Coordinates of C-alpha atoms and ligand atoms in Angstrom, one line a residue:
M1 CA -15.3 11.4 -16.8
V2 CA -17.3 7.9 -17.4
N3 CA -17.3 6.4 -13.7
V4 CA -16.0 2.9 -14.6
C5 CA -16.2 1.7 -11.0
D6 CA -20.1 2.6 -11.1
L7 CA -21.5 -1.0 -11.7
Q8 CA -24.5 0.7 -13.4
V9 CA -22.1 2.5 -15.8
M10 CA -19.9 -0.7 -15.9
K11 CA -22.1 -3.5 -16.5
P12 CA -23.6 -2.3 -20.1
L13 CA -20.4 -1.2 -21.2
L14 CA -18.9 -4.7 -20.8
A15 CA -22.2 -6.1 -22.2
E16 CA -22.0 -3.6 -25.1
Y17 CA -18.7 -5.3 -26.4
G18 CA -19.5 -8.8 -25.4
F19 CA -17.0 -8.6 -22.8
H20 CA -16.5 -11.6 -20.3
F21 CA -14.0 -11.5 -17.3
S22 CA -11.1 -13.9 -17.7
K23 CA -10.2 -15.5 -14.6
A24 CA -7.3 -16.8 -16.8
K25 CA -5.8 -13.4 -16.9
G26 CA -6.3 -12.6 -13.4
Q27 CA -9.1 -10.2 -14.2
N28 CA -10.7 -8.6 -10.9
F29 CA -12.1 -4.9 -11.7
L30 CA -12.7 -2.4 -9.3
I31 CA -15.8 -1.3 -8.3
A32 CA -15.1 1.1 -5.4
P33 CA -13.8 4.4 -6.5
W34 CA -12.2 5.3 -3.2
V35 CA -9.5 2.4 -4.0
P36 CA -7.8 4.0 -7.3
Q37 CA -7.7 7.5 -5.9
S38 CA -6.0 6.3 -3.4
I39 CA -3.6 4.3 -4.8
A40 CA -2.9 7.2 -7.0
E41 CA -2.6 9.6 -4.3
Q42 CA -0.8 7.7 -1.9
A43 CA 1.8 6.5 -4.5
G44 CA 2.8 10.6 -4.8
V45 CA 2.1 10.6 -8.6
D46 CA 2.2 14.6 -9.8
G47 CA 3.3 16.5 -12.5
T48 CA 6.6 15.5 -12.7
A49 CA 5.7 11.7 -13.0
G50 CA 5.8 9.2 -15.9
V51 CA 3.7 6.2 -14.8
L52 CA 3.9 2.8 -16.3
E53 CA 0.6 0.9 -15.3
I54 CA 0.4 -2.5 -15.9
G55 CA -3.0 -3.8 -16.7
P56 CA -5.6 -1.0 -17.1
G57 CA -8.8 -3.3 -17.5
I58 CA -11.3 -0.7 -18.4
G59 CA -9.2 1.9 -16.8
P60 CA -10.3 3.0 -13.2
L61 CA -6.8 3.5 -11.8
T62 CA -5.3 4.6 -15.3
Q63 CA -8.1 7.9 -15.0
Q64 CA -6.6 8.7 -11.7
L65 CA -3.3 8.6 -12.9
A66 CA -3.8 10.5 -15.7
L67 CA -5.6 13.3 -13.6
R68 CA -2.0 13.4 -11.8
A69 CA 0.8 12.4 -13.9
E70 CA 2.7 14.3 -16.7
K71 CA 2.0 11.1 -18.7
V72 CA 0.8 7.6 -18.4
C73 CA 1.8 4.2 -20.5
A74 CA -0.4 1.4 -19.7
V75 CA 0.2 -2.4 -21.0
E76 CA -2.8 -4.4 -21.5
V77 CA -2.6 -7.6 -23.0
D78 CA -6.6 -8.0 -23.4
E79 CA -7.2 -6.5 -26.9
R80 CA -10.6 -7.1 -26.1
L81 CA -10.4 -4.1 -23.8
K82 CA -9.6 -1.5 -26.7
P83 CA -12.9 -0.5 -27.5
I84 CA -13.8 0.0 -23.9
L85 CA -10.3 2.0 -23.1
D86 CA -11.4 4.2 -26.3
I87 CA -14.3 5.4 -24.5
T88 CA -13.0 5.4 -20.7
L89 CA -9.8 7.1 -21.3
G90 CA -11.2 8.9 -24.3
D91 CA -11.0 12.6 -22.0
F92 CA -7.1 12.3 -21.6
D93 CA -4.2 13.0 -23.9
N94 CA -1.5 12.0 -21.8
V95 CA -2.3 8.4 -22.2
E96 CA -0.6 5.3 -24.3
I97 CA -2.1 1.9 -24.1
L98 CA 0.6 -0.9 -25.2
W99 CA -1.2 -3.9 -26.3
D100 CA 1.5 -6.7 -25.0
D101 CA 2.3 -9.0 -22.4
V102 CA 4.6 -6.8 -19.9
L103 CA 6.6 -9.9 -19.3
K104 CA 7.9 -9.7 -22.8
L105 CA 8.8 -6.2 -22.8
D106 CA 12.2 -4.4 -22.2
I107 CA 11.0 -2.1 -19.2
P108 CA 14.1 -0.1 -19.0
A109 CA 14.0 0.5 -22.6
L110 CA 10.7 1.5 -22.7
V111 CA 10.6 3.8 -19.7
E112 CA 13.8 5.7 -21.5
E113 CA 11.9 6.2 -24.5
R114 CA 8.5 7.1 -22.9
F115 CA 9.4 9.1 -19.8
P116 CA 12.3 11.3 -21.0
G117 CA 12.8 14.1 -18.0
L118 CA 10.1 13.1 -16.0
R119 CA 10.3 11.1 -12.9
P120 CA 9.6 7.1 -13.6
M121 CA 7.1 5.3 -11.4
A122 CA 5.2 2.0 -11.8
C123 CA 1.8 1.7 -10.1
A124 CA -0.9 -1.0 -10.8
N125 CA -3.9 -3.2 -9.3
L126 CA -1.6 -6.5 -10.7
P127 CA -3.4 -9.8 -11.7
Y128 CA -2.5 -11.9 -9.1
Y129 CA -1.6 -15.0 -11.0
I130 CA 1.8 -13.4 -12.5
T131 CA 2.5 -10.6 -9.1
S132 CA 6.0 -12.1 -8.5
P133 CA 7.5 -12.3 -12.0
I134 CA 6.0 -8.4 -12.5
L135 CA 7.2 -7.7 -9.5
T136 CA 10.9 -8.9 -10.1
A137 CA 11.1 -7.5 -13.6
L138 CA 10.0 -3.9 -12.1
L139 CA 12.5 -3.8 -9.6
E140 CA 15.0 -5.8 -11.6
A141 CA 14.5 -2.8 -14.4
E142 CA 16.1 -0.3 -11.9
C143 CA 14.8 2.9 -13.5
F144 CA 11.6 3.5 -11.3
D145 CA 11.5 6.0 -8.3
S146 CA 9.1 3.6 -6.9
V147 CA 6.7 0.6 -7.3
T148 CA 3.0 0.8 -5.8
V149 CA 0.8 -2.0 -6.4
M150 CA -2.1 -4.1 -5.3
I151 CA -1.4 -7.5 -4.9
Q152 CA -2.7 -10.5 -2.4
K153 CA -2.4 -9.2 1.3
E154 CA -0.3 -12.3 2.0
V155 CA 2.0 -11.5 -0.6
A156 CA 2.3 -8.0 0.5
Q157 CA 3.2 -9.0 4.2
R158 CA 5.7 -11.7 2.4
I159 CA 7.6 -8.9 0.9
A160 CA 7.5 -6.6 3.6
A161 CA 8.3 -9.5 6.5
A162 CA 11.6 -9.1 8.8
P163 CA 14.2 -11.8 9.3
G164 CA 13.3 -14.9 11.4
T165 CA 9.4 -14.3 10.9
P166 CA 7.4 -16.7 9.5
D167 CA 6.5 -14.7 6.5
Y168 CA 10.1 -14.2 5.2
G169 CA 11.7 -15.9 2.5
A170 CA 13.4 -15.3 -0.5
F171 CA 11.4 -13.1 -2.2
S172 CA 11.4 -10.7 0.7
V173 CA 15.2 -10.6 0.6
L174 CA 14.8 -9.8 -3.1
C175 CA 12.3 -6.9 -2.8
Q176 CA 14.1 -5.6 0.1
Y177 CA 17.3 -5.6 -1.8
Y178 CA 16.2 -3.1 -4.6
A179 CA 13.4 -1.1 -2.4
E180 CA 12.3 0.0 0.9
P181 CA 8.6 -1.7 1.0
E182 CA 5.6 -0.3 3.0
L183 CA 2.4 -1.4 3.2
L184 CA 0.0 1.3 2.5
F185 CA -3.6 -0.3 2.9
E186 CA -6.0 -3.3 2.7
V187 CA -8.7 -3.8 0.2
P188 CA -11.4 -5.8 0.8
A189 CA -12.7 -8.6 -1.5
H190 CA -16.2 -6.7 -2.2
C191 CA -14.1 -4.0 -3.9
F192 CA -13.9 -6.1 -7.0
V193 CA -15.9 -7.7 -9.8
P194 CA -15.9 -10.6 -9.4
Q195 CA -14.8 -10.6 -6.2
P196 CA -11.4 -12.8 -5.4
K197 CA -10.9 -15.4 -2.9
V198 CA -8.8 -13.3 -0.9
T199 CA -7.8 -9.7 0.5
S200 CA -6.0 -7.3 -1.1
A201 CA -3.6 -4.8 -0.3
V202 CA -1.8 -1.6 -1.5
I203 CA 1.9 -1.7 -1.0
Q204 CA 4.9 0.9 -2.1
L205 CA 8.3 -0.1 -2.7
R206 CA 10.3 2.7 -2.7
V207 CA 13.4 2.0 -4.7
R208 CA 16.9 2.3 -3.1
K209 CA 18.9 5.0 -4.7
E210 CA 22.1 3.4 -3.0
R211 CA 22.5 0.2 -1.3
P212 CA 24.2 0.1 2.0
W213 CA 26.0 -2.9 1.6
D214 CA 28.9 -4.1 0.2
I215 CA 27.7 -6.9 -2.4
P216 CA 30.0 -7.1 -5.6
D217 CA 28.5 -9.8 -6.8
P218 CA 24.6 -9.6 -6.5
E219 CA 24.3 -12.9 -8.8
L220 CA 26.2 -15.1 -6.2
F221 CA 24.2 -13.0 -3.6
F222 CA 20.9 -14.4 -4.5
R223 CA 21.9 -17.7 -5.2
V224 CA 23.0 -17.7 -1.6
V225 CA 19.8 -16.7 -0.5
R226 CA 17.8 -18.9 -2.9
A227 CA 20.4 -22.2 -1.3
S228 CA 20.0 -20.5 2.2
F229 CA 16.0 -20.6 1.7
A230 CA 16.0 -24.1 -0.1
M231 CA 15.7 -26.2 3.1
R232 CA 13.8 -23.6 5.4
R233 CA 13.9 -26.3 8.3
K234 CA 17.2 -27.3 8.0
K235 CA 20.5 -25.5 9.2
L236 CA 22.1 -23.0 6.8
S237 CA 25.0 -25.5 6.3
N238 CA 22.8 -27.8 4.9
G239 CA 21.3 -25.4 2.2
L240 CA 24.6 -23.9 1.7
A241 CA 26.2 -27.4 0.8
S242 CA 23.2 -28.5 -1.6
G243 CA 23.2 -25.1 -3.3
F244 CA 26.7 -24.8 -3.4
P245 CA 28.1 -28.6 -4.0
E246 CA 31.3 -27.1 -4.9
L247 CA 31.9 -26.3 -1.3
G248 CA 30.9 -29.5 0.3
K249 CA 29.3 -30.1 3.7
T250 CA 33.0 -28.9 5.2
G251 CA 33.2 -25.8 3.5
A252 CA 29.8 -24.4 3.9
A253 CA 30.4 -25.1 7.6
E254 CA 33.9 -23.0 7.2
V255 CA 31.9 -20.7 5.3
I256 CA 29.6 -19.9 7.8
Q257 CA 32.2 -19.9 10.6
A258 CA 34.5 -17.4 8.9
A259 CA 31.5 -15.1 8.4
G260 CA 31.1 -15.1 12.2
F261 CA 27.9 -17.2 12.6
D262 CA 26.9 -20.3 14.8
A263 CA 27.5 -23.8 13.0
N264 CA 23.7 -24.0 14.0
V265 CA 22.4 -20.9 12.4
R266 CA 19.4 -21.1 10.0
G267 CA 19.0 -19.0 7.0
E268 CA 15.6 -17.5 8.1
T269 CA 17.0 -15.5 10.4
L270 CA 19.9 -13.8 8.5
G271 CA 18.9 -10.5 7.2
I272 CA 20.6 -9.0 4.0
P273 CA 23.9 -7.6 5.7
E274 CA 24.3 -11.0 6.9
F275 CA 23.6 -12.7 3.8
A276 CA 26.4 -10.5 2.1
R277 CA 29.1 -11.8 4.7
I278 CA 28.2 -15.3 3.8
T279 CA 28.5 -14.0 0.0
N280 CA 31.6 -12.6 0.4
E281 CA 33.3 -15.2 2.6
I282 CA 32.2 -17.7 -0.6
S283 CA 33.6 -15.1 -3.1
K284 CA 37.0 -15.1 -1.0
R285 CA 37.4 -18.9 -1.3
R286 CA 36.8 -18.6 -4.7
G287 CA 39.7 -16.6 -5.6
L288 CA 42.0 -19.1 -3.8
Ligands
SAM301 N1 -6.8 -1.9 -13.9 C1 -7.9 -2.6 -13.5 C2 -8.7 -2.4 -12.2 O1 -8.0 -1.9 -11.3 O2 -9.9 -2.8 -12.3 C3 -7.7 -4.3 -13.9 C4 -6.8 -5.1 -12.8 S1 -6.8 -6.6 -13.1 C5 -6.9 -7.1 -11.5 C6 -5.2 -7.3 -14.2 C7 -5.1 -6.7 -15.5 O3 -4.0 -7.0 -16.0 C8 -6.4 -7.2 -16.2 O4 -6.9 -6.2 -17.1 C9 -5.7 -7.9 -17.2 O5 -6.0 -8.3 -18.6 C10 -4.1 -7.6 -17.4 N2 -3.2 -8.8 -17.5 C11 -3.1 -9.8 -17.2 N3 -2.0 -10.5 -17.7 C12 -1.1 -9.3 -18.2 C13 0.1 -9.3 -18.5 N4 0.7 -10.5 -18.8 N5 0.6 -8.2 -19.3 C14 0.0 -7.1 -19.0 N6 -1.6 -6.9 -18.3 C15 -1.9 -8.2 -18.2

């Protein structure tokens, strides 16, 4: 197997095909072999798994996934990497590369087509400039067993943050609605070339099979969450009144009281069950 994390191997390989890193595509390639090994291992990839990888680059994580999974489907937007991946993944017959932008794909359809009978998982060292849209798409696809990704450490902390802490926000709620996040390990900048300016972290999101809340209208729930965080330093009633003009200030205050909260409560202290109560109160009033 080509040791793609070895700079003595990587540099001549990239030079041979005239490849230059694209900052715009978020290209920071791994040069520490323990990282892709640990990601594949701790993700729990095994012979029952069909793994969707986003952004294989020159294939360090793809190799580790392919050694463990039944099938790997890797989506890469940069076609300049094609001749290099032909070499670095040449030993594997269970890897398929799709040359596309992951955000343009119908992920549930792809998973159904490529991984019949397998346990679908997503695994990636994500391009940091589009971490949130990719994670949102992977979670909203509602077809993975788990999503294990390397991202900027601060974003990982935001995803796993608890209500009432400074890192907690609408993105924490979105991720925690779909999955249970766990920070696995940190990865220092010197493990990549070129080195990013930030520390990275690997986070696993174990997708919930059942959600333990009564949320009949998820679309309304997420509208409530967005409105509640839009005016972070203000009372929840201000955020709700502005996000739901149809309620007005009085209606927003009534909803908060009917849901059992203090009139001065702030959105950032509420967890998913509390946002659910607010949502269901708004629903009730709409039904009147
Ligand atoms: N997996 C490799 C590694 O760990 O060394 C490369 C990771 S690099 C941080 C991110 C990869 O995502 C790059 O190969 C980049 O070209 C690719 N990429 C960026 N935007 C993408 C998109 N919209 N769809 C698919 N791949 C994308």
